[in-house]
Amino acid sequence: MNRESTLRVVCLAGSSDSGKTTLVEQLVPKLAEYGRVATVKSIHHDIEIDTPGTDTHRHRTAGAETVVGITPELIFDISTHGKRDPPSAPDGDRLLESDDHELQALASTLARLERRGYAFVVVEGFTKAPLPTILVGDRDPAAVGGEIVGRGTDSLDELLETIRTLEPQTTLE
């Protein structure tokens, strides 16, 4: 199915404790008025998100590449490919011509979210990503990989309009 992308992606870049997560919490419900919203958070250390001993954890440690859990309130999936070993595109090609595994993992995630029909993705972290970026706090603009499209000090309405009018994102390149 070849369809024109409608996914709009924005990256929030700033130092720790600069207000990125607070801004995500403000943007997401407002963007949700215009379409489905997903968020992606860069985590720089390994964490265990699946409780050892649970069935989903046992499925994953048995070797499943992806485990999907469906509860009365949530559906979640856990995949084994992270920043160290990012997944390839479904056809086996690389999604991004870069040796940066972190950017490869982000490209794969954005492609998956696009296929799932999301309208907006707010990315927290991934400062090197060549994505439209909102600077939060005192981050040096030269330290980010994308075009600066706003600042955390801009009004919420200005930031929402900026995000809503971004060009659809089909790739990180």
Coordinates of C-alpha atoms in Angstrom, one line a residue:
M1 CA 0.0 0.0 0.0
N2 CA 1.7 3.2 -1.1
R3 CA 0.0 6.2 0.5
E4 CA 1.2 9.6 1.2
S5 CA 2.6 10.0 4.8
T6 CA 0.6 12.2 7.1
L7 CA 2.9 11.6 10.1
R8 CA 4.2 14.7 11.8
V9 CA 7.2 14.3 14.0
V10 CA 8.8 16.7 16.4
C11 CA 11.8 16.2 18.7
L12 CA 12.2 17.9 22.1
A13 CA 15.8 18.5 23.0
G14 CA 17.1 19.8 26.2
S15 CA 19.3 18.9 29.2
S16 CA 18.1 16.7 32.0
D17 CA 15.4 18.4 34.2
S18 CA 14.9 21.2 31.6
G19 CA 11.1 20.5 31.3
K20 CA 11.0 18.2 28.3
T21 CA 8.6 15.7 29.9
T22 CA 6.4 18.4 31.3
L23 CA 6.1 19.9 27.8
V24 CA 5.2 16.4 26.4
E25 CA 2.5 16.2 29.0
Q26 CA 1.1 19.5 27.8
L27 CA 1.4 18.9 24.1
V28 CA 0.0 15.3 23.9
P29 CA -3.6 16.0 25.0
K30 CA -3.8 19.0 22.7
L31 CA -2.4 17.2 19.7
A32 CA -4.8 14.3 20.4
E33 CA -7.7 16.7 19.5
Y34 CA -6.3 16.5 15.9
G35 CA -5.3 12.9 15.6
R36 CA -3.6 9.9 17.1
V37 CA -0.5 10.7 19.1
A38 CA 2.5 8.5 20.0
T39 CA 5.6 9.4 22.0
V40 CA 9.1 8.0 21.9
K41 CA 11.5 8.5 24.8
S42 CA 15.2 7.9 24.5
I43 CA 16.5 6.1 27.6
H44 CA 20.2 6.0 28.0
H45 CA 20.5 3.0 30.3
D46 CA 19.0 -0.5 30.3
I47 CA 15.9 -1.0 32.4
E48 CA 13.7 -4.0 32.9
I49 CA 10.2 -3.1 31.8
D50 CA 8.8 -6.6 32.0
T51 CA 8.6 -8.2 35.5
P52 CA 10.8 -11.3 35.7
G53 CA 8.7 -14.4 36.2
T54 CA 5.6 -13.1 34.4
D55 CA 4.3 -14.9 31.3
T56 CA 5.4 -12.1 29.0
H57 CA 8.9 -12.1 30.4
R58 CA 9.1 -15.9 30.1
H59 CA 7.9 -15.6 26.4
R60 CA 10.7 -13.0 25.7
T61 CA 13.4 -14.9 27.5
A62 CA 12.4 -18.0 25.6
G63 CA 13.4 -16.2 22.4
A64 CA 10.3 -14.4 21.0
E65 CA 11.5 -11.3 19.1
T66 CA 8.4 -9.4 20.0
V67 CA 5.9 -10.1 22.8
V68 CA 2.5 -8.5 22.9
G69 CA 0.5 -8.2 26.1
I70 CA -3.2 -7.4 26.1
T71 CA -4.8 -6.4 29.4
P72 CA -8.3 -5.1 30.0
E73 CA -6.9 -1.6 29.7
L74 CA -3.7 -1.7 27.8
I75 CA -1.9 -3.4 24.8
F76 CA 1.9 -3.3 25.0
D77 CA 4.6 -4.8 22.9
I78 CA 8.2 -5.5 23.9
S79 CA 10.7 -6.1 21.2
T80 CA 14.2 -7.4 21.6
H81 CA 15.9 -4.9 19.2
G82 CA 16.9 -1.7 20.9
K83 CA 19.6 0.9 20.3
R84 CA 22.4 -1.7 20.3
D85 CA 20.8 -3.9 17.7
P86 CA 18.1 -1.9 15.8
P87 CA 15.7 -3.8 13.6
S88 CA 15.8 -3.6 9.8
A89 CA 12.9 -2.6 7.6
P90 CA 10.5 -5.4 6.8
D91 CA 12.2 -6.1 3.5
G92 CA 15.6 -6.4 5.3
D93 CA 16.9 -3.0 4.1
R94 CA 18.2 -0.5 6.4
L95 CA 15.8 2.4 7.1
L96 CA 18.5 5.0 7.4
E97 CA 21.9 5.1 5.8
S98 CA 23.8 5.7 9.0
D99 CA 26.0 3.7 11.3
D100 CA 24.4 5.3 14.3
H101 CA 22.4 2.6 16.0
E102 CA 20.4 5.0 18.1
L103 CA 19.1 6.8 14.9
Q104 CA 18.5 3.4 13.2
A105 CA 16.3 2.3 16.2
L106 CA 14.4 5.6 16.0
A107 CA 13.9 5.3 12.2
S108 CA 12.5 1.8 12.7
T109 CA 10.1 3.0 15.4
L110 CA 8.9 6.0 13.4
A111 CA 8.2 3.7 10.4
R112 CA 6.2 1.3 12.6
L113 CA 4.2 4.2 14.1
E114 CA 3.5 5.5 10.6
R115 CA 2.2 2.1 9.5
R116 CA 0.0 2.1 12.5
G117 CA -1.7 5.3 11.4
Y118 CA -0.5 7.8 13.9
A119 CA -0.8 11.5 13.0
F120 CA 1.8 12.9 15.5
V121 CA 4.9 11.6 17.2
V122 CA 6.6 13.6 20.0
V123 CA 10.2 12.4 20.5
E124 CA 11.9 13.2 23.7
G125 CA 15.6 13.0 23.5
F126 CA 17.4 11.7 20.4
T127 CA 19.1 15.1 20.1
K128 CA 21.1 14.1 17.0
A129 CA 18.1 13.1 15.0
P130 CA 17.6 15.2 11.9
L131 CA 14.0 16.1 12.9
P132 CA 12.2 19.4 13.5
T133 CA 13.2 20.3 17.0
I134 CA 11.9 22.3 19.9
L135 CA 14.7 23.4 22.2
V136 CA 13.8 23.2 25.9
G137 CA 16.0 24.9 28.5
D138 CA 19.4 26.2 27.6
R139 CA 20.5 23.5 25.1
D140 CA 23.0 24.8 22.5
P141 CA 21.2 24.9 19.1
A142 CA 24.5 23.7 17.5
A143 CA 24.2 20.5 19.5
V144 CA 21.0 19.3 17.8
G145 CA 20.6 17.5 14.5
G146 CA 17.4 19.0 13.3
E147 CA 16.0 22.3 12.3
I148 CA 14.9 24.4 15.3
V149 CA 11.2 25.0 14.9
G150 CA 10.4 26.3 18.4
R151 CA 11.5 26.8 22.0
G152 CA 10.1 25.6 25.3
T153 CA 9.5 29.2 26.2
D154 CA 7.1 29.7 23.2
S155 CA 3.4 29.6 24.1
L156 CA 1.7 26.2 23.9
D157 CA -0.6 27.5 21.2
E158 CA 2.4 28.5 19.1
L159 CA 4.0 25.2 19.5
L160 CA 0.8 23.3 18.7
E161 CA 0.4 25.3 15.5
T162 CA 4.0 24.7 14.5
I163 CA 3.7 20.9 15.0
R164 CA 0.3 20.7 13.2
T165 CA 1.8 22.5 10.2
L166 CA 5.0 20.5 9.9
E167 CA 5.7 18.7 6.7
P168 CA 4.8 15.0 7.0
Q169 CA 7.8 12.9 8.0
T170 CA 8.6 9.8 5.9
T171 CA 12.2 9.3 6.8
L172 CA 15.0 10.6 8.9
E173 CA 17.1 11.5 5.9

